[in-house]
Amino acid sequence: MSVTSRYRHAWEGFWREAPDEQGAVFWDAEPGVTAAVHVALFEPRLTDPGLPMVDLGCGNGTQTRFLAQRFPRVLGVDIAEAAVEHARHADPAGQAHYRLLDGAEKSEVEALHAELGEANVYMRGVLHQCEPDDRQPMADAIATLVGSRGRAFLVELSEAAGPILGGLAQSPSGPPAKLAPVFRHGIAPGEVADDAIPEYLRNAGLTVLASGQLPLTTTEFTSDGERIVLPSRWLLAGRES
């Protein structure tokens, strides 16, 4: 089994098992504390807000639907067919569109770029969950999609999140209920150095135009009733005009 097919199989299993209701998945926090915060950071920095917006790694589409309220054409894409089914089921009004896409597969990304033209990209928590060999191809995919005018906004866990997640996983009572399926399906967040992500983007021909730190709010709580919030970093990238 190839790296990508193993990865796809893991995500299919995860999303097949995931409940339909919003908030049942560890990272499926409400848009008010996720995409809304991100839009405030990247929308003023977009070269052309009218370009299609691609939510790369959309999962069940919670953030995609929020983006569709702010931008004229939004497409959520994911490697797992089960995730796309969740997204479509949760969006009966068709606020956004959804489809299957392997972002590490060059031919699929090039076909999407040929269809959409240049696009803006939103990607939250994907690179750190990718297999290491797929991280540079994912950055290359972003560069293909944005072209010369688009911008990409990425949010990824910081290195400092690793010990926190490790502590949760090794708790005497076991990992929190919403985190357990992530580990069980073999898609536990990997450790990506903070300086590695800008390097992936630079290797893809993009320039980091802005960056900062943010708390990544999850839907889970500790045994003490405290919401789990993980440190993360955001980056805005594109080609300099």
Coordinates of N, CA and C in Angstrom, one line a residue:
M1 N 0.9 -1.2 0.0 CA 0.0 0.0 0.0 C 0.9 1.2 0.0
S2 N 0.6 2.2 -0.9 CA 1.4 3.4 -1.0 C 1.2 4.3 0.2
V3 N 2.0 5.3 0.3 CA 1.8 6.3 1.4 C 0.5 6.9 1.3
T4 N 0.1 7.4 0.1 CA -1.1 8.1 -0.1 C -2.3 7.2 0.1
S5 N -2.3 6.0 -0.4 CA -3.4 5.1 -0.3 C -3.6 4.7 1.2
R6 N -2.5 4.5 1.9 CA -2.7 4.2 3.4 C -3.4 5.4 4.1
Y7 N -2.9 6.6 3.7 CA -3.4 7.8 4.3 C -4.9 8.0 3.9
R8 N -5.3 7.7 2.7 CA -6.7 7.8 2.3 C -7.5 6.8 3.0
H9 N -7.0 5.6 3.2 CA -7.8 4.5 3.9 C -8.0 4.9 5.3
A10 N -7.0 5.5 6.0 CA -7.2 5.9 7.4 C -8.2 7.0 7.5
W11 N -8.2 8.0 6.6 CA -9.2 9.0 6.7 C -10.6 8.5 6.3
E12 N -10.7 7.6 5.4 CA -12.0 7.0 5.0 C -12.6 6.3 6.3
G13 N -11.8 5.6 7.0 CA -12.3 4.9 8.2 C -12.7 5.9 9.2
F14 N -11.9 6.9 9.4 CA -12.3 7.9 10.4 C -13.6 8.6 10.1
W15 N -13.8 9.0 8.9 CA -15.0 9.8 8.6 C -16.2 8.9 8.5
R16 N -16.0 7.6 8.1 CA -17.1 6.6 8.1 C -17.7 6.5 9.5
E17 N -16.8 6.5 10.5 CA -17.2 6.3 11.9 C -17.7 7.6 12.5
A18 N -17.3 8.7 12.0 CA -17.6 10.0 12.7 C -19.1 10.3 12.7
P19 N -19.7 10.7 13.8 CA -21.1 11.1 13.8 C -21.4 12.3 12.9
D20 N -22.6 12.5 12.6 CA -23.0 13.6 11.7 C -23.0 14.9 12.4
E21 N -23.4 15.0 13.6 CA -23.6 16.3 14.3 C -22.3 17.1 14.4
Q22 N -22.5 18.4 14.2 CA -21.3 19.3 14.3 C -20.8 19.3 15.7
G23 N -19.5 19.3 15.8 CA -18.8 19.3 17.1 C -18.4 17.9 17.6
A24 N -18.8 16.9 16.9 CA -18.5 15.5 17.4 C -17.1 15.1 17.1
V25 N -16.4 15.9 16.2 CA -15.1 15.6 15.8 C -14.2 16.6 16.6
F26 N -13.0 16.1 17.0 CA -12.1 16.8 17.9 C -11.8 18.3 17.4
W27 N -11.6 18.5 16.1 CA -11.2 19.8 15.6 C -12.4 20.6 15.0
D28 N -13.6 20.0 15.1 CA -14.8 20.6 14.4 C -15.4 21.7 15.2
A29 N -14.6 22.7 15.7 CA -15.1 23.8 16.5 C -16.0 24.7 15.6
E30 N -16.9 25.4 16.3 CA -17.8 26.3 15.6 C -17.0 27.4 14.8
P31 N -17.5 27.9 13.7 CA -16.8 28.9 12.9 C -16.5 30.2 13.6
G32 N -17.3 30.5 14.6 CA -17.0 31.7 15.4 C -15.7 31.8 16.0
V33 N -15.1 30.6 16.3 CA -13.8 30.6 17.0 C -12.7 30.0 16.0
T34 N -13.1 29.8 14.8 CA -12.2 29.2 13.8 C -12.1 30.1 12.6
A35 N -12.9 29.7 11.6 CA -12.9 30.4 10.3 C -13.2 31.9 10.4
A36 N -14.0 32.3 11.3 CA -14.3 33.7 11.4 C -13.1 34.5 11.9
V37 N -12.4 33.9 12.8 CA -11.1 34.5 13.2 C -10.1 34.6 12.1
H38 N -10.0 33.5 11.3 CA -9.1 33.5 10.2 C -9.4 34.5 9.1
V39 N -10.7 34.5 8.8 CA -11.2 35.5 7.7 C -10.8 36.9 8.1
A40 N -10.9 37.3 9.3 CA -10.5 38.6 9.7 C -9.1 38.9 9.5
L41 N -8.2 37.8 9.5 CA -6.8 38.0 9.3 C -6.5 38.0 7.8
F42 N -7.1 37.1 7.0 CA -6.7 37.0 5.6 C -7.5 37.8 4.6
E43 N -8.8 38.1 4.8 CA -9.6 38.8 3.8 C -9.0 40.1 3.4
P44 N -8.6 41.0 4.4 CA -8.0 42.3 4.0 C -6.7 42.1 3.2
R45 N -6.1 41.0 3.2 CA -4.8 40.8 2.5 C -4.9 40.1 1.2
L46 N -6.2 39.7 0.8 CA -6.4 39.1 -0.5 C -6.2 40.0 -1.6
T47 N -5.5 39.6 -2.7 CA -5.3 40.4 -3.9 C -6.6 40.5 -4.6
D48 N -7.4 39.4 -4.7 CA -8.7 39.4 -5.3 C -9.7 38.5 -4.6
P49 N -10.5 39.1 -3.7 CA -11.5 38.3 -3.0 C -12.5 37.6 -3.8
G50 N -12.6 38.0 -5.1 CA -13.6 37.4 -6.0 C -13.2 36.1 -6.6
L51 N -11.9 35.8 -6.4 CA -11.4 34.5 -6.9 C -12.2 33.3 -6.2
P52 N -12.3 32.2 -6.9 CA -12.8 31.0 -6.2 C -12.0 30.7 -4.9
M53 N -12.7 30.3 -3.9 CA -12.0 29.9 -2.6 C -12.1 28.4 -2.5
V54 N -10.9 27.8 -2.3 CA -10.8 26.3 -2.1 C -10.5 26.0 -0.7
D55 N -11.3 25.3 0.0 CA -11.1 24.8 1.3 C -10.4 23.5 1.2
L56 N -9.1 23.4 1.3 CA -8.3 22.3 1.0 C -8.2 21.4 2.3
G57 N -8.9 20.2 2.2 CA -9.0 19.4 3.4 C -10.2 19.8 4.2
C58 N -11.3 19.9 3.6 CA -12.5 20.5 4.2 C -13.2 19.6 5.2
G59 N -12.9 18.3 5.3 CA -13.6 17.5 6.2 C -15.1 17.5 6.1
N60 N -15.8 17.7 7.1 CA -17.3 17.7 7.0 C -17.9 19.0 6.7
G61 N -17.0 20.0 6.3 CA -17.5 21.2 5.7 C -18.0 22.3 6.6
T62 N -17.8 22.2 7.9 CA -18.2 23.2 8.8 C -17.7 24.6 8.5
Q63 N -16.4 24.7 8.3 CA -15.7 25.9 7.9 C -16.0 26.3 6.5
T64 N -16.2 25.4 5.6 CA -16.5 25.6 4.2 C -17.8 26.4 4.1
R65 N -18.8 26.0 4.9 CA -20.1 26.7 4.8 C -20.0 28.1 5.3
F66 N -19.2 28.3 6.3 CA -19.0 29.7 6.8 C -18.3 30.5 5.7
L67 N -17.3 30.0 5.0 CA -16.6 30.7 4.0 C -17.6 31.0 2.8
A68 N -18.5 30.1 2.6 CA -19.5 30.4 1.5 C -20.4 31.6 1.8
Q69 N -20.5 32.0 3.0 CA -21.3 33.2 3.4 C -20.5 34.5 3.1
R70 N -19.2 34.3 2.9 CA -18.3 35.5 2.7 C -17.7 35.7 1.3
F71 N -17.7 34.6 0.6 CA -17.0 34.6 -0.7 C -18.0 34.0 -1.8
P72 N -17.9 34.5 -3.0 CA -18.9 34.2 -4.0 C -18.9 32.7 -4.5
R73 N -17.8 32.1 -4.5 CA -17.7 30.7 -5.0 C -16.7 29.9 -4.1
V74 N -17.2 29.0 -3.4 CA -16.4 28.2 -2.4 C -16.5 26.7 -2.7
L75 N -15.4 26.1 -2.8 CA -15.3 24.6 -3.1 C -14.6 23.9 -2.0
G76 N -15.2 23.0 -1.3 CA -14.5 22.2 -0.3 C -14.0 20.9 -0.9
V77 N -12.7 20.6 -0.7 CA -12.2 19.3 -1.3 C -11.5 18.5 -0.2
D78 N -11.6 17.2 -0.3 CA -11.0 16.3 0.7 C -10.6 15.0 0.1
I79 N -9.6 14.4 0.7 CA -9.1 13.1 0.2 C -10.1 11.9 0.5
A80 N -11.0 12.1 1.4 CA -11.9 11.0 1.9 C -13.3 11.2 1.3
E81 N -13.8 10.2 0.6 CA -15.1 10.3 0.1 C -16.1 10.4 1.2
A82 N -15.9 9.8 2.3 CA -16.8 9.8 3.5 C -16.9 11.2 4.0
A83 N -15.8 12.0 4.0 CA -15.8 13.4 4.5 C -16.7 14.2 3.6
V84 N -16.5 14.0 2.3 CA -17.3 14.8 1.3 C -18.8 14.5 1.5
E85 N -19.1 13.2 1.7 CA -20.5 12.9 2.0 C -21.0 13.6 3.2
H86 N -20.3 13.6 4.3 CA -20.7 14.4 5.5 C -20.9 15.8 5.1
A87 N -20.0 16.4 4.4 CA -20.2 17.9 4.0 C -21.4 18.1 3.2
R88 N -21.7 17.3 2.2 CA -22.9 17.5 1.4 C -24.1 17.3 2.2
H89 N -24.1 16.3 3.1 CA -25.3 16.0 3.9 C -25.6 17.2 4.9
A90 N -24.5 17.8 5.3 CA -24.7 19.0 6.3 C -25.1 20.3 5.6
D91 N -25.1 20.2 4.2 CA -25.3 21.5 3.5 C -26.4 21.2 2.4
P92 N -27.6 20.9 2.9 CA -28.7 20.6 1.9 C -29.0 21.8 1.0
A93 N -28.8 23.0 1.5 CA -29.1 24.2 0.7 C -28.0 24.4 -0.4
G94 N -26.9 23.7 -0.3 CA -25.9 23.9 -1.3 C -25.1 25.2 -1.3
Q95 N -24.9 25.7 0.0 CA -24.1 26.9 0.1 C -22.8 26.9 -0.6
A96 N -22.1 25.7 -0.5 CA -20.8 25.5 -1.1 C -20.9 24.2 -2.0
H97 N -19.8 24.0 -2.7 CA -19.7 22.7 -3.5 C -18.6 21.9 -2.8
Y98 N -18.7 20.6 -3.0 CA -17.7 19.7 -2.4 C -17.3 18.6 -3.4
R99 N -16.1 18.2 -3.3 CA -15.7 17.1 -4.2 C -14.4 16.4 -3.6
L100 N -14.2 15.2 -4.2 CA -13.0 14.4 -3.8 C -11.8 14.9 -4.5
L101 N -10.7 15.1 -3.7 CA -9.4 15.5 -4.3 C -8.3 15.0 -3.5
D102 N -7.3 14.4 -4.1 CA -6.0 14.1 -3.5 C -5.1 15.2 -3.7
G103 N -4.8 16.1 -2.7 CA -4.0 17.2 -2.9 C -2.5 16.9 -3.2
A104 N -2.1 15.7 -2.9 CA -0.7 15.3 -3.2 C -0.6 14.7 -4.6
E105 N -1.7 14.6 -5.3 CA -1.6 14.0 -6.6 C -1.6 15.2 -7.7
K106 N -0.5 15.4 -8.3 CA -0.3 16.5 -9.2 C -1.3 16.7 -10.3
S107 N -1.6 15.6 -10.9 CA -2.6 15.6 -12.0 C -4.0 16.1 -11.6
E108 N -4.4 15.6 -10.4 CA -5.7 16.0 -9.9 C -5.7 17.5 -9.6
V109 N -4.7 18.0 -9.0 CA -4.6 19.5 -8.7 C -4.5 20.3 -9.9
E110 N -3.8 19.9 -10.9 CA -3.7 20.6 -12.2 C -5.0 20.6 -12.9
A111 N -5.8 19.6 -12.8 CA -7.1 19.5 -13.5 C -8.0 20.5 -12.8
L112 N -8.0 20.6 -11.5 CA -8.8 21.5 -10.7 C -8.4 23.0 -11.1
H113 N -7.1 23.2 -11.2 CA -6.7 24.6 -11.5 C -7.1 24.9 -12.9
A114 N -7.1 24.0 -13.8 CA -7.5 24.3 -15.2 C -9.0 24.6 -15.2
E115 N -9.8 24.0 -14.3 CA -11.2 24.2 -14.3 C -11.5 25.6 -13.6
L116 N -10.9 25.9 -12.5 CA -11.2 27.1 -11.7 C -10.5 28.3 -12.1
G117 N -9.3 28.1 -12.7 CA -8.4 29.3 -12.8 C -7.7 29.5 -11.5
E118 N -7.2 30.7 -11.3 CA -6.5 31.0 -10.0 C -7.5 31.1 -8.9
A119 N -7.1 30.7 -7.7 CA -8.0 30.6 -6.6 C -7.3 31.1 -5.3
N120 N -8.1 31.4 -4.3 CA -7.6 31.6 -3.0 C -7.8 30.2 -2.3
V121 N -6.9 29.9 -1.3 CA -6.9 28.6 -0.6 C -6.9 28.8 0.9
Y122 N -7.8 28.1 1.5 CA -7.9 28.0 3.0 C -7.6 26.6 3.4
M123 N -6.6 26.5 4.3 CA -6.2 25.1 4.7 C -5.9 25.2 6.2
R124 N -6.7 24.4 7.0 CA -6.5 24.4 8.4 C -6.2 23.0 8.9
G125 N -5.0 22.9 9.5 CA -4.5 21.7 10.1 C -4.4 20.5 9.2
V126 N -3.9 20.7 8.0 CA -3.7 19.6 7.1 C -2.3 19.1 7.0
L127 N -1.3 20.0 6.9 CA 0.1 19.6 6.7 C 0.6 18.7 7.9
H128 N 0.2 19.1 9.1 CA 0.8 18.3 10.2 C 0.1 16.9 10.3
Q129 N -1.0 16.7 9.6 CA -1.6 15.4 9.6 C -1.2 14.6 8.3
C130 N -0.5 15.2 7.4 CA -0.1 14.5 6.2 C 1.1 13.5 6.5
E131 N 1.2 12.5 5.7 CA 2.5 11.7 5.8 C 3.6 12.6 5.4
P132 N 4.8 12.5 6.0 CA 5.9 13.3 5.6 C 6.2 13.5 4.1
D133 N 6.1 12.4 3.4 CA 6.4 12.4 2.0 C 5.4 13.2 1.2
D134 N 4.2 13.5 1.8 CA 3.2 14.2 1.1 C 3.1 15.7 1.4
R135 N 4.0 16.1 2.3 CA 3.9 17.5 2.7 C 4.4 18.5 1.6
Q136 N 5.5 18.2 1.0 CA 5.9 19.1 -0.1 C 5.0 19.0 -1.3
P137 N 4.5 17.9 -1.7 CA 3.5 17.9 -2.8 C 2.2 18.7 -2.4
M138 N 1.8 18.7 -1.1 CA 0.7 19.5 -0.7 C 1.0 21.0 -0.9
A139 N 2.2 21.4 -0.5 CA 2.6 22.8 -0.7 C 2.7 23.1 -2.2
D140 N 3.2 22.2 -3.0 CA 3.2 22.4 -4.4 C 1.8 22.6 -5.0
A141 N 0.8 21.8 -4.4 CA -0.6 21.9 -4.9 C -1.1 23.3 -4.6
I142 N -0.8 23.8 -3.4 CA -1.3 25.1 -3.1 C -0.7 26.2 -4.1
A143 N 0.6 26.0 -4.4 CA 1.2 27.0 -5.4 C 0.5 26.9 -6.7
T144 N 0.1 25.7 -7.1 CA -0.6 25.5 -8.4 C -1.9 26.2 -8.4
L145 N -2.7 26.0 -7.3 CA -4.0 26.5 -7.2 C -4.0 28.0 -7.1
V146 N -3.1 28.7 -6.4 CA -3.2 30.1 -6.2 C -2.7 30.8 -7.5
G147 N -1.8 30.2 -8.3 CA -1.3 30.9 -9.5 C -0.6 32.2 -9.1
S148 N -0.8 33.2 -9.8 CA -0.1 34.5 -9.6 C -0.8 35.5 -8.7
R149 N -2.2 35.3 -8.7 CA -3.0 36.3 -8.0 C -3.6 35.8 -6.7
G150 N -3.7 34.5 -6.6 CA -4.4 33.9 -5.4 C -3.5 34.0 -4.1
R151 N -4.1 33.8 -3.0 CA -3.4 33.8 -1.7 C -3.8 32.5 -1.0
A152 N -2.9 32.0 -0.2 CA -3.2 30.8 0.6 C -3.1 31.2 2.1
F153 N -4.1 30.8 2.9 CA -4.0 31.0 4.3 C -4.0 29.6 5.0
L154 N -2.9 29.4 5.7 CA -2.7 28.1 6.4 C -2.7 28.3 7.9
V155 N -3.3 27.3 8.6 CA -3.2 27.3 10.0 C -2.7 25.9 10.4
E156 N -1.6 25.8 11.1 CA -1.1 24.5 11.5 C -0.7 24.5 13.0
L157 N -0.7 23.3 13.6 CA -0.3 23.2 15.0 C 1.2 23.6 15.1
S158 N 1.5 24.3 16.2 CA 2.9 24.6 16.5 C 3.6 23.4 17.1
E159 N 4.9 23.5 17.1 CA 5.7 22.4 17.8 C 5.2 22.2 19.2
A160 N 4.9 23.3 19.9 CA 4.5 23.2 21.3 C 3.2 22.4 21.5
A161 N 2.4 22.2 20.5 CA 1.2 21.4 20.6 C 1.6 19.9 20.8
G162 N 2.7 19.4 20.4 CA 3.1 18.0 20.4 C 3.1 17.5 21.9
P163 N 3.8 18.1 22.8 CA 3.7 17.6 24.2 C 2.3 17.6 24.8
I164 N 1.5 18.6 24.4 CA 0.2 18.6 25.0 C -0.6 17.4 24.5
L165 N -0.6 17.2 23.2 CA -1.3 16.0 22.6 C -0.7 14.7 23.2
G166 N 0.6 14.7 23.3 CA 1.2 13.5 23.9 C 0.7 13.2 25.3
G167 N 0.6 14.2 26.1 CA 0.1 14.1 27.4 C -1.4 13.6 27.5
L168 N -2.2 14.1 26.6 CA -3.6 13.7 26.5 C -3.7 12.2 26.1
A169 N -2.8 11.8 25.2 CA -2.9 10.5 24.7 C -2.4 9.5 25.7
Q170 N -1.5 9.9 26.6 CA -1.0 9.0 27.6 C -1.6 9.2 29.0
S171 N -2.7 9.9 29.0 CA -3.5 10.0 30.3 C -3.8 8.7 30.9
P172 N -3.7 8.5 32.2 CA -4.1 7.2 32.8 C -5.5 6.7 32.4
S173 N -6.4 7.7 32.2 CA -7.8 7.3 31.8 C -7.9 7.2 30.3
G174 N -6.8 7.3 29.6 CA -6.9 7.2 28.1 C -7.2 8.6 27.5
P175 N -7.0 8.7 26.2 CA -7.2 10.0 25.5 C -8.7 10.4 25.6
P176 N -9.0 11.7 25.6 CA -10.4 12.2 25.5 C -11.1 11.5 24.4
A177 N -12.4 11.4 24.6 CA -13.3 10.6 23.7 C -13.2 11.0 22.3
K178 N -13.1 12.3 22.1 CA -13.1 12.8 20.7 C -11.7 12.7 20.0
L179 N -10.7 12.6 20.9 CA -9.3 12.4 20.3 C -9.0 11.0 20.1
A180 N -9.6 10.1 20.8 CA -9.3 8.7 20.7 C -9.4 8.1 19.2
P181 N -10.5 8.5 18.5 CA -10.6 8.0 17.1 C -9.5 8.4 16.2
V182 N -8.9 9.6 16.5 CA -7.8 10.1 15.6 C -6.6 9.1 15.8
F183 N -6.3 8.8 17.0 CA -5.2 7.8 17.2 C -5.6 6.4 16.7
R184 N -6.8 6.0 16.9 CA -7.2 4.7 16.6 C -7.1 4.4 15.1
H185 N -7.4 5.4 14.3 CA -7.3 5.3 12.8 C -5.9 5.6 12.3
G186 N -5.0 5.9 13.1 CA -3.6 6.0 12.6 C -3.4 7.4 12.0
I187 N -4.1 8.4 12.4 CA -3.9 9.7 11.8 C -3.6 10.8 12.8
A188 N -2.9 10.3 13.8 CA -2.5 11.2 14.9 C -1.6 12.3 14.3
P189 N -1.8 13.6 14.8 CA -1.0 14.7 14.3 C 0.5 14.4 14.4
G190 N 1.2 14.6 13.3 CA 2.6 14.5 13.3 C 3.3 15.7 13.8
E191 N 4.6 15.6 14.1 CA 5.4 16.7 14.6 C 6.0 17.4 13.4
V192 N 5.6 18.6 13.1 CA 6.2 19.4 12.0 C 6.9 20.6 12.6
A193 N 8.1 20.8 12.4 CA 8.9 21.9 13.0 C 8.2 23.2 12.5
D194 N 8.2 24.2 13.3 CA 7.6 25.5 13.0 C 8.2 26.1 11.7
D195 N 9.6 25.9 11.6 CA 10.2 26.6 10.4 C 10.2 25.7 9.2
A196 N 9.6 24.5 9.3 CA 9.5 23.6 8.1 C 8.4 24.1 7.1
I197 N 7.3 24.6 7.7 CA 6.2 25.0 6.8 C 6.5 26.1 5.9
P198 N 7.1 27.2 6.4 CA 7.6 28.2 5.4 C 8.6 27.7 4.4
E199 N 9.4 26.7 4.8 CA 10.3 26.1 3.8 C 9.6 25.4 2.7
Y200 N 8.5 24.6 3.1 CA 7.7 23.9 2.1 C 7.2 24.9 1.1
L201 N 6.7 26.0 1.6 CA 6.0 27.0 0.8 C 7.1 27.7 -0.2
R202 N 8.2 28.0 0.4 CA 9.3 28.6 -0.4 C 9.7 27.6 -1.5
N203 N 9.9 26.3 -1.2 CA 10.3 25.4 -2.2 C 9.2 25.2 -3.3
A204 N 8.0 25.6 -3.0 CA 6.9 25.5 -4.0 C 6.8 26.8 -4.8
G205 N 7.7 27.8 -4.5 CA 7.7 29.0 -5.2 C 6.8 30.1 -4.6
L206 N 6.4 30.0 -3.4 CA 5.6 31.0 -2.8 C 6.4 31.8 -1.7
T207 N 5.9 32.9 -1.4 CA 6.5 33.8 -0.4 C 5.5 33.9 0.8
V208 N 6.0 33.8 2.0 CA 5.2 34.0 3.2 C 5.1 35.5 3.3
L209 N 3.8 36.0 3.2 CA 3.6 37.4 3.2 C 3.2 38.0 4.6
A210 N 2.7 37.1 5.4 CA 2.4 37.5 6.8 C 2.2 36.2 7.6
S211 N 2.4 36.3 8.9 CA 2.3 35.1 9.8 C 2.1 35.6 11.2
G212 N 1.7 34.6 12.1 CA 1.4 34.9 13.5 C 1.1 33.7 14.2
Q213 N 0.7 33.9 15.5 CA 0.3 32.8 16.3 C -1.2 32.9 16.7
L214 N -1.8 31.7 16.9 CA -3.2 31.7 17.3 C -3.5 30.5 18.2
P215 N -4.5 30.6 19.1 CA -4.9 29.3 19.7 C -5.8 28.6 18.8
L216 N -5.6 27.2 18.7 CA -6.5 26.4 17.9 C -7.5 25.7 18.9
T217 N -8.7 26.2 18.8 CA -9.8 25.7 19.7 C -10.4 24.4 19.2
T218 N -10.4 23.4 20.1 CA -11.0 22.1 19.8 C -12.4 22.0 20.4
T219 N -13.1 20.9 20.2 CA -14.4 20.7 20.7 C -14.4 19.8 22.0
E220 N -13.2 19.5 22.4 CA -13.0 18.6 23.5 C -12.6 19.3 24.8
F221 N -12.8 18.6 25.9 CA -12.5 19.2 27.2 C -11.6 18.2 28.0
T222 N -10.9 18.7 28.9 CA -10.1 17.8 29.8 C -11.0 17.2 30.9
S223 N -10.5 16.3 31.7 CA -11.3 15.7 32.7 C -11.7 16.7 33.8
D224 N -11.0 17.9 33.8 CA -11.3 19.0 34.7 C -12.4 19.9 34.1
G225 N -12.8 19.6 32.9 CA -13.9 20.5 32.3 C -13.3 21.7 31.6
E226 N -12.0 21.7 31.3 CA -11.4 22.8 30.6 C -11.3 22.5 29.1
R227 N -11.7 23.5 28.3 CA -11.7 23.2 26.9 C -10.2 23.1 26.4
I228 N -10.0 22.1 25.6 CA -8.6 21.9 25.1 C -8.3 22.9 23.9
V229 N -7.3 23.7 24.1 CA -6.9 24.7 23.1 C -5.4 24.5 22.9
L230 N -5.1 24.4 21.6 CA -3.7 24.0 21.2 C -3.0 25.2 20.6
P231 N -1.7 25.4 20.8 CA -1.0 26.5 20.1 C -0.9 26.2 18.6
S232 N -1.1 27.2 17.8 CA -0.9 27.1 16.4 C -0.3 28.3 15.7
R233 N 0.1 28.1 14.5 CA 0.7 29.3 13.7 C -0.1 29.4 12.4
W234 N -0.3 30.7 12.0 CA -0.9 30.9 10.7 C 0.1 31.6 9.8
L235 N -0.1 31.3 8.5 CA 0.7 31.9 7.5 C -0.2 32.3 6.3
L236 N 0.1 33.5 5.7 CA -0.5 33.9 4.4 C 0.6 33.8 3.4
A237 N 0.4 33.1 2.3 CA 1.4 33.0 1.3 C 0.9 33.2 -0.1
G238 N 1.7 33.6 -1.0 CA 1.4 33.9 -2.4 C 2.6 34.2 -3.2
R239 N 2.4 34.6 -4.4 CA 3.5 35.1 -5.2 C 3.5 36.6 -5.2
E240 N 4.7 37.1 -5.0 CA 4.8 38.6 -4.9 C 4.6 39.2 -6.3
S241 N 3.8 40.3 -6.3 CA 3.6 40.9 -7.6 C 4.7 41.8 -8.0

